[in-house]
Tab-separated table of C-alpha atoms in Angstrom:
chain	number	residue	atom	x	y	z
A	1	MET	CA	-22.514	12.460	2.650
A	2	ALA	CA	-23.660	8.834	2.656
A	3	GLU	CA	-25.304	7.289	5.720
A	4	THR	CA	-22.650	6.066	8.155
A	5	PHE	CA	-21.866	2.353	7.924
A	6	ALA	CA	-20.872	0.762	11.246
A	7	PRO	CA	-19.375	-2.701	10.720
A	8	THR	CA	-18.604	-4.947	13.694
A	9	SER	CA	-16.905	-7.797	11.822
A	10	ILE	CA	-14.499	-7.040	8.987
A	11	ILE	CA	-12.146	-9.139	6.888
A	12	VAL	CA	-8.795	-7.606	5.994
A	13	THR	CA	-7.099	-9.420	3.134
A	14	GLY	CA	-3.325	-9.047	3.111
A	15	GLY	CA	-3.544	-7.996	6.733
A	16	ALA	CA	-0.081	-9.342	7.564
A	17	GLY	CA	1.562	-7.156	4.925
A	18	PHE	CA	2.915	-3.663	5.406
A	19	ILE	CA	-0.104	-1.441	4.742
A	20	GLY	CA	-2.651	-4.073	5.749
A	21	SER	CA	-1.086	-4.769	9.151
A	22	ASN	CA	-0.827	-1.078	9.922
A	23	PHE	CA	-4.544	-0.790	9.096
A	24	VAL	CA	-5.360	-3.710	11.409
A	25	HIS	CA	-3.428	-2.060	14.274
A	26	TRP	CA	-5.226	1.234	13.549
A	27	VAL	CA	-8.673	-0.421	13.667
A	28	VAL	CA	-7.888	-2.313	16.876
A	29	ASN	CA	-6.574	0.884	18.497
A	30	ASN	CA	-9.349	3.189	17.301
A	31	GLN	CA	-12.502	1.083	16.814
A	32	PRO	CA	-13.124	-0.926	20.003
A	33	ASP	CA	-16.350	-2.560	18.771
A	34	VAL	CA	-14.839	-4.074	15.620
A	35	HIS	CA	-13.486	-7.615	15.294
A	36	VAL	CA	-10.959	-8.147	12.497
A	37	THR	CA	-10.368	-11.373	10.586
A	38	VAL	CA	-7.059	-11.272	8.737
A	39	LEU	CA	-6.732	-13.450	5.632
A	40	ASP	CA	-3.139	-13.627	4.421
A	41	ALA	CA	-1.155	-16.136	2.360
A	42	LEU	CA	2.080	-15.167	4.152
A	43	THR	CA	4.106	-14.813	0.984
A	44	TYR	CA	7.535	-13.231	1.402
A	45	ALA	CA	5.851	-9.826	1.894
A	46	GLY	CA	3.552	-11.021	4.687
A	47	ASN	CA	4.811	-11.465	8.231
A	48	ARG	CA	2.804	-12.868	11.131
A	49	GLU	CA	4.991	-10.773	13.446
A	50	ASN	CA	3.432	-7.645	11.912
A	51	LEU	CA	0.323	-8.422	13.974
A	52	ALA	CA	2.153	-9.013	17.257
A	53	GLY	CA	0.529	-7.459	20.300
A	54	ILE	CA	-3.051	-7.531	19.036
A	55	PRO	CA	-5.363	-9.197	21.604
A	56	ASP	CA	-6.826	-12.563	20.570
A	57	ASP	CA	-10.367	-11.381	21.230
A	58	ARG	CA	-9.980	-8.557	18.703
A	59	MET	CA	-8.473	-10.463	15.768
A	60	THR	CA	-8.653	-13.874	14.109
A	61	PHE	CA	-5.781	-14.818	11.828
A	62	VAL	CA	-6.433	-17.135	8.869
A	63	HIS	CA	-3.504	-18.379	6.806
A	64	GLY	CA	-4.951	-18.756	3.321
A	65	ASP	CA	-5.115	-17.659	-0.300
A	66	ILE	CA	-7.637	-15.159	-1.638
A	67	CYS	CA	-7.934	-17.397	-4.713
A	68	ASP	CA	-9.284	-20.230	-2.491
A	69	ALA	CA	-12.988	-19.842	-3.248
A	70	ALA	CA	-14.196	-22.310	-0.590
A	71	LEU	CA	-12.209	-20.635	2.191
A	72	VAL	CA	-13.216	-17.151	1.087
A	73	ASP	CA	-16.884	-18.174	0.955
A	74	GLU	CA	-16.704	-19.577	4.488
A	75	LEU	CA	-15.161	-16.388	5.881
A	76	PHE	CA	-17.501	-14.021	4.075
A	77	ALA	CA	-20.572	-15.778	5.478
A	78	ASP	CA	-19.953	-14.109	8.855
A	79	ALA	CA	-18.566	-10.720	7.809
A	80	ASP	CA	-20.069	-7.233	7.432
A	81	ALA	CA	-17.295	-5.884	5.234
A	82	VAL	CA	-14.011	-6.679	3.546
A	83	VAL	CA	-11.079	-4.309	3.107
A	84	HIS	CA	-9.029	-5.793	0.284
A	85	PHE	CA	-5.322	-4.995	0.640
A	86	ALA	CA	-3.944	-8.343	-0.577
A	87	ALA	CA	-1.828	-7.879	-3.701
A	88	GLU	CA	1.458	-8.609	-5.323
A	89	SER	CA	2.808	-5.083	-5.299
A	90	HIS	CA	6.482	-4.726	-6.193
A	91	ASN	CA	7.132	-3.286	-9.648
A	92	ASP	CA	10.537	-4.897	-10.115
A	93	ASN	CA	9.102	-8.330	-9.347
A	94	SER	CA	6.256	-7.803	-11.814
A	95	ILE	CA	8.742	-7.015	-14.559
A	96	SER	CA	10.732	-10.197	-13.984
A	97	ASP	CA	7.669	-12.451	-13.487
A	98	PRO	CA	4.180	-11.067	-14.129
A	99	ALA	CA	2.314	-14.357	-13.499
A	100	PRO	CA	1.766	-14.025	-9.714
A	101	PHE	CA	0.452	-10.493	-10.243
A	102	VAL	CA	-2.186	-11.658	-12.701
A	103	ARG	CA	-3.230	-14.504	-10.409
A	104	THR	CA	-3.379	-12.637	-7.109
A	105	ASN	CA	-4.460	-9.188	-8.218
A	106	ILE	CA	-7.012	-10.214	-10.847
A	107	GLU	CA	-8.155	-13.769	-10.086
A	108	GLY	CA	-7.973	-13.159	-6.344
A	109	THR	CA	-10.073	-10.001	-6.555
A	110	TYR	CA	-12.643	-11.850	-8.682
A	111	THR	CA	-12.865	-14.613	-6.062
A	112	LEU	CA	-13.489	-12.079	-3.297
A	113	LEU	CA	-16.079	-10.194	-5.348
A	114	GLU	CA	-18.096	-13.346	-5.970
A	115	ALA	CA	-18.128	-14.214	-2.269
A	116	ALA	CA	-19.103	-10.652	-1.361
A	117	ARG	CA	-21.926	-10.765	-3.905
A	118	LYS	CA	-23.219	-14.059	-2.502
A	119	HIS	CA	-23.195	-12.894	1.107
A	120	GLY	CA	-23.999	-9.183	0.662
A	121	VAL	CA	-20.683	-8.024	2.108
A	122	ARG	CA	-19.607	-4.378	1.864
A	123	PHE	CA	-16.440	-4.279	-0.290
A	124	HIS	CA	-13.658	-1.713	-0.063
A	125	HIS	CA	-10.891	-2.142	-2.604
A	126	ILE	CA	-7.378	-0.795	-2.004
A	127	SER	CA	-5.750	0.354	-5.229
A	128	THR	CA	-2.775	2.504	-6.178
A	129	ASP	CA	-2.030	5.771	-7.938
A	130	GLU	CA	0.131	3.781	-10.367
A	131	VAL	CA	-2.947	2.812	-12.405
A	132	TYR	CA	-2.903	6.371	-13.778
A	133	GLY	CA	0.571	6.020	-15.280
A	134	ASP	CA	2.847	8.953	-14.615
A	135	LEU	CA	3.066	12.715	-14.963
A	136	ALA	CA	5.826	14.848	-16.453
A	137	LEU	CA	8.192	16.388	-13.921
A	138	ASP	CA	7.272	19.896	-15.105
A	139	ASP	CA	3.504	19.225	-15.236
A	140	PRO	CA	1.606	21.084	-12.492
A	141	ALA	CA	-1.292	18.611	-12.733
A	142	ARG	CA	-2.056	15.933	-10.148
A	143	PHE	CA	-4.087	12.744	-10.419
A	144	THR	CA	-7.793	13.046	-9.672
A	145	GLU	CA	-10.640	10.543	-9.637
A	146	GLU	CA	-11.313	11.513	-13.278
A	147	THR	CA	-7.789	10.845	-14.564
A	148	PRO	CA	-7.797	8.191	-17.326
A	149	TYR	CA	-6.067	4.911	-16.591
A	150	ARG	CA	-2.644	4.514	-18.198
A	151	PRO	CA	-0.803	1.752	-16.330
A	152	SER	CA	2.747	1.114	-17.444
A	153	SER	CA	3.979	-2.006	-15.601
A	154	PRO	CA	2.559	-5.523	-15.184
A	155	TYR	CA	1.891	-4.599	-11.552
A	156	SER	CA	-0.072	-1.427	-12.256
A	157	SER	CA	-1.892	-3.102	-15.150
A	158	SER	CA	-3.044	-5.908	-12.876
A	159	LYS	CA	-4.256	-3.383	-10.296
A	160	ALA	CA	-6.103	-1.433	-12.995
A	161	SER	CA	-7.770	-4.677	-14.045
A	162	SER	CA	-8.892	-5.395	-10.495
A	163	ASP	CA	-10.308	-1.864	-10.155
A	164	MET	CA	-12.385	-2.435	-13.288
A	165	LEU	CA	-13.726	-5.724	-11.944
A	166	VAL	CA	-14.800	-4.046	-8.708
A	167	ARG	CA	-16.628	-1.302	-10.624
A	168	ALA	CA	-18.309	-3.869	-12.870
A	169	TRP	CA	-19.611	-5.853	-9.879
A	170	HIS	CA	-21.136	-2.638	-8.528
A	171	ARG	CA	-22.764	-1.619	-11.780
A	172	THR	CA	-23.865	-5.078	-12.926
A	173	TYR	CA	-24.742	-6.755	-9.623
A	174	GLY	CA	-25.258	-3.802	-7.291
A	175	LEU	CA	-22.433	-4.852	-4.968
A	176	PRO	CA	-21.816	-2.126	-2.351
A	177	ILE	CA	-18.258	-1.039	-3.130
A	178	THR	CA	-15.812	1.799	-2.796
A	179	ILE	CA	-12.292	2.117	-4.186
A	180	SER	CA	-9.321	4.108	-2.926
A	181	ASN	CA	-6.173	4.868	-4.895
A	182	CYS	CA	-3.329	5.881	-2.640
A	183	SER	CA	0.109	7.374	-3.086
A	184	ASN	CA	3.328	5.794	-1.762
A	185	ASN	CA	3.103	4.737	1.875
A	186	TYR	CA	5.972	4.834	4.340
A	187	GLY	CA	6.280	3.870	7.995
A	188	PRO	CA	6.966	0.814	10.183
A	189	ARG	CA	6.803	-2.809	8.976
A	190	GLN	CA	7.472	-2.111	5.278
A	191	HIS	CA	9.379	-4.861	3.464
A	192	ILE	CA	13.029	-3.996	2.911
A	193	GLU	CA	12.758	-4.347	-0.873
A	194	LYS	CA	10.927	-1.003	-0.952
A	195	PHE	CA	12.747	2.287	-1.460
A	196	ILE	CA	12.800	3.890	1.995
A	197	PRO	CA	13.404	0.760	4.133
A	198	ARG	CA	15.978	-0.540	1.655
A	199	GLN	CA	18.079	2.599	2.053
A	200	ILE	CA	17.695	2.617	5.841
A	201	THR	CA	18.653	-1.045	6.239
A	202	ASN	CA	21.536	-0.666	3.789
A	203	ILE	CA	23.057	1.998	5.999
A	204	LEU	CA	22.409	-0.063	9.135
A	205	THR	CA	24.253	-3.034	7.584
A	206	GLY	CA	27.147	-1.067	6.114
A	207	ILE	CA	25.950	-1.255	2.489
A	208	ARG	CA	25.964	1.895	0.367
A	209	PRO	CA	22.417	2.944	-0.572
A	210	LYS	CA	21.401	2.659	-4.249
A	211	LEU	CA	19.563	5.205	-6.391
A	212	TYR	CA	17.873	4.464	-9.717
A	213	GLY	CA	18.495	6.527	-12.833
A	214	ASP	CA	18.887	10.260	-12.289
A	215	GLY	CA	17.101	10.283	-8.921
A	216	LYS	CA	14.580	12.872	-10.112
A	217	ASN	CA	11.557	10.530	-10.130
A	218	VAL	CA	8.896	12.058	-7.885
A	219	ARG	CA	6.674	10.113	-5.484
A	220	ASP	CA	3.845	11.434	-3.335
A	221	TRP	CA	4.498	10.107	0.199
A	222	ILE	CA	1.907	9.463	2.905
A	223	HIS	CA	2.417	7.963	6.344
A	224	THR	CA	0.693	4.606	6.589
A	225	GLU	CA	-1.279	5.716	9.655
A	226	ASP	CA	-2.882	8.498	7.614
A	227	HIS	CA	-3.720	5.970	4.909
A	228	SER	CA	-5.430	3.799	7.526
A	229	SER	CA	-7.609	6.599	8.863
A	230	ALA	CA	-8.597	7.565	5.321
A	231	VAL	CA	-9.584	3.998	4.444
A	232	TRP	CA	-11.772	3.802	7.529
A	233	ALA	CA	-13.450	7.096	6.622
A	234	ILE	CA	-14.207	5.780	3.129
A	235	LEU	CA	-15.454	2.403	4.386
A	236	THR	CA	-17.827	3.955	6.894
A	237	GLN	CA	-18.855	7.236	5.225
A	238	GLY	CA	-18.036	6.911	1.526
A	239	GLU	CA	-20.650	7.021	-1.232
A	240	LEU	CA	-21.199	3.543	-2.654
A	241	GLY	CA	-19.750	3.078	-6.128
A	242	GLU	CA	-17.346	5.984	-5.678
A	243	THR	CA	-13.571	6.227	-5.899
A	244	TYR	CA	-11.504	8.370	-3.525
A	245	LEU	CA	-7.858	9.338	-3.929
A	246	ILE	CA	-5.794	9.314	-0.735
A	247	GLY	CA	-2.784	11.613	-0.478
A	248	ALA	CA	-1.085	13.984	1.936
A	249	ASP	CA	0.575	16.506	-0.422
A	250	GLY	CA	3.907	14.754	0.067
A	251	GLU	CA	5.617	15.097	-3.328
A	252	ARG	CA	9.372	14.548	-3.155
A	253	ASN	CA	11.909	13.294	-5.637
A	254	ASN	CA	13.899	10.191	-4.822
A	255	ILE	CA	17.244	11.926	-4.401
A	256	ASP	CA	15.773	14.353	-1.850
A	257	VAL	CA	14.273	11.449	0.098
A	258	LEU	CA	17.607	9.625	0.011
A	259	HIS	CA	19.472	12.744	1.151
A	260	ALA	CA	16.998	13.089	4.046
A	261	ILE	CA	17.677	9.469	5.063
A	262	LEU	CA	21.444	9.970	4.797
A	263	GLU	CA	21.308	13.130	6.868
A	264	GLY	CA	19.007	11.521	9.446
A	265	MET	CA	21.451	8.629	9.841
A	266	GLY	CA	24.627	10.678	10.058
A	267	GLN	CA	25.887	9.943	6.539
A	268	GLY	CA	27.319	12.296	3.935
A	269	PRO	CA	25.135	13.494	1.026
A	270	ASP	CA	27.214	11.543	-1.513
A	271	ASP	CA	27.390	8.255	0.420
A	272	PHE	CA	25.374	6.261	-2.136
A	273	ASP	CA	25.782	4.572	-5.523
A	274	TRP	CA	23.945	5.316	-8.736
A	275	VAL	CA	22.475	2.230	-10.470
A	276	ARG	CA	20.818	1.782	-13.843
A	277	ASP	CA	17.172	2.759	-14.052
A	278	ARG	CA	14.377	0.203	-13.883
A	279	PRO	CA	12.529	-0.458	-17.210
A	280	GLY	CA	9.518	1.815	-17.721
A	281	HIS	CA	10.227	3.741	-14.509
A	282	ASP	CA	7.359	6.225	-13.986
A	283	ARG	CA	8.595	9.799	-13.603
A	284	ARG	CA	6.122	11.421	-11.245
A	285	TYR	CA	3.065	10.575	-9.193
A	286	ALA	CA	0.981	13.253	-7.484
A	287	ILE	CA	-2.386	12.908	-5.767
A	288	ASP	CA	-5.204	15.431	-5.496
A	289	SER	CA	-7.151	14.222	-2.444
A	290	SER	CA	-9.556	17.176	-2.300
A	291	LYS	CA	-12.654	15.000	-2.905
A	292	LEU	CA	-11.847	12.860	0.150
A	293	ARG	CA	-11.195	15.924	2.297
A	294	ARG	CA	-14.216	17.850	1.033
A	295	GLU	CA	-16.813	15.079	1.141
A	296	LEU	CA	-15.677	13.043	4.146
A	297	GLY	CA	-13.806	15.639	6.199
A	298	TRP	CA	-10.595	13.620	6.342
A	299	GLN	CA	-7.241	15.294	7.047
A	300	PRO	CA	-3.753	13.775	7.369
A	301	LYS	CA	-2.026	14.074	10.751
A	302	HIS	CA	1.529	13.212	9.711
A	303	THR	CA	2.263	16.302	7.630
A	304	ASP	CA	5.904	16.727	8.755
A	305	PHE	CA	7.792	14.305	6.479
A	306	ALA	CA	11.108	14.752	8.296
A	307	GLU	CA	9.486	13.826	11.595
A	308	GLY	CA	7.733	10.790	10.095
A	309	LEU	CA	10.923	9.672	8.379
A	310	SER	CA	12.903	10.001	11.607
A	311	ALA	CA	10.396	7.798	13.433
A	312	THR	CA	10.594	5.266	10.597
A	313	ILE	CA	14.401	5.178	10.785
A	314	ASP	CA	14.118	4.605	14.542
A	315	TRP	CA	11.712	1.709	14.003
A	316	TYR	CA	14.096	-0.135	11.668
A	317	ARG	CA	17.016	0.574	13.981
A	318	ASP	CA	15.064	-0.773	16.977
A	319	ASN	CA	13.599	-3.812	15.169
A	320	GLU	CA	16.582	-5.402	13.469
A	321	ASP	CA	15.281	-8.881	14.337
A	322	TRP	CA	12.251	-8.163	12.159
A	323	TRP	CA	14.221	-7.541	8.938
A	324	ARG	CA	17.759	-8.912	9.328
A	325	ALA	CA	16.994	-12.465	8.097
A	326	ASP	CA	15.626	-11.159	4.769
A	327	LYS	CA	18.333	-8.619	4.042
A	328	GLU	CA	20.969	-10.790	2.371
A	329	ALA	CA	18.521	-12.456	-0.015
A	330	THR	CA	16.903	-9.137	-0.923
A	331	GLU	CA	20.217	-7.509	-1.810
A	332	ALA	CA	21.357	-10.609	-3.741
A	333	LYS	CA	18.240	-10.387	-5.881
A	334	TYR	CA	18.856	-6.706	-6.609
A	335	ALA	CA	22.523	-7.390	-7.402
A	336	ALA	CA	21.518	-10.000	-9.954
A	337	GLN	CA	19.406	-7.316	-11.652
A	338	GLY	CA	22.288	-4.819	-11.574
A	339	GLN	CA	20.431	-2.695	-9.031
């Protein structure tokens, strides 16, 4: 195991987004000696309210773009580490307009890497299992750190590109980096365009949930709090230059997840509509996180999916003010795509 790294001042890019904000809350709740600077452009997926309740002495919020080299340079001058969550991340959006994905995920990562190189900042890069492409439904294999890259959408291709840049800056310039590729997160504060919160908020607003294709596509689900604890373990204990896959053995197909939501919200098993499949829809993702568990001793805590899903449903039910204003526009966009 690598020597433990103990940062006291970290930058979290995309820290007002779903996964990033949950990580910020986790750090504030679990690491009392760490000050967090959040850098977020507050695009549609970022929400300042996601950081509500965090004491001012524990967090500084900066509204800005990771492609703004001058701003990034200024922030990195006083930081020990950066945890880079910021990304355009929705597959459907990348299919309709890839340009923001190339700019944010590739150019933005390059801008951060150059600042980290200048100031000697420890760099942890948040990636996705989607860079590996997909697996057949009847294939017993799971993704490992050695799986070749085979991205299939503009989104996953842009994330694969950013991963390669991070590795190049380590090998060429000696930048202290780690990378984590994680499976699908679920939990509070996830934008309602995503699968689980879309179905929950549809039911809460009297709209029938929608299911792509045949519903057999498999995703490997992990609660966002488990993702946060894994990222911290990698940042502080991970071997520099290494990649770690984060997963909680949560493989489920989409129709089973939808049925669990319907049941948990008092709906019938057939109370949804089938819609045409998205182009290039990956069939199955599955993560083998044994390296992370073996080398760093990490274990997920939220291993009961039904319990985690129930708590997530409760959060959206109890926080309608957080999502209601975005719901109509989100569904209008899907309707225009026939989904």
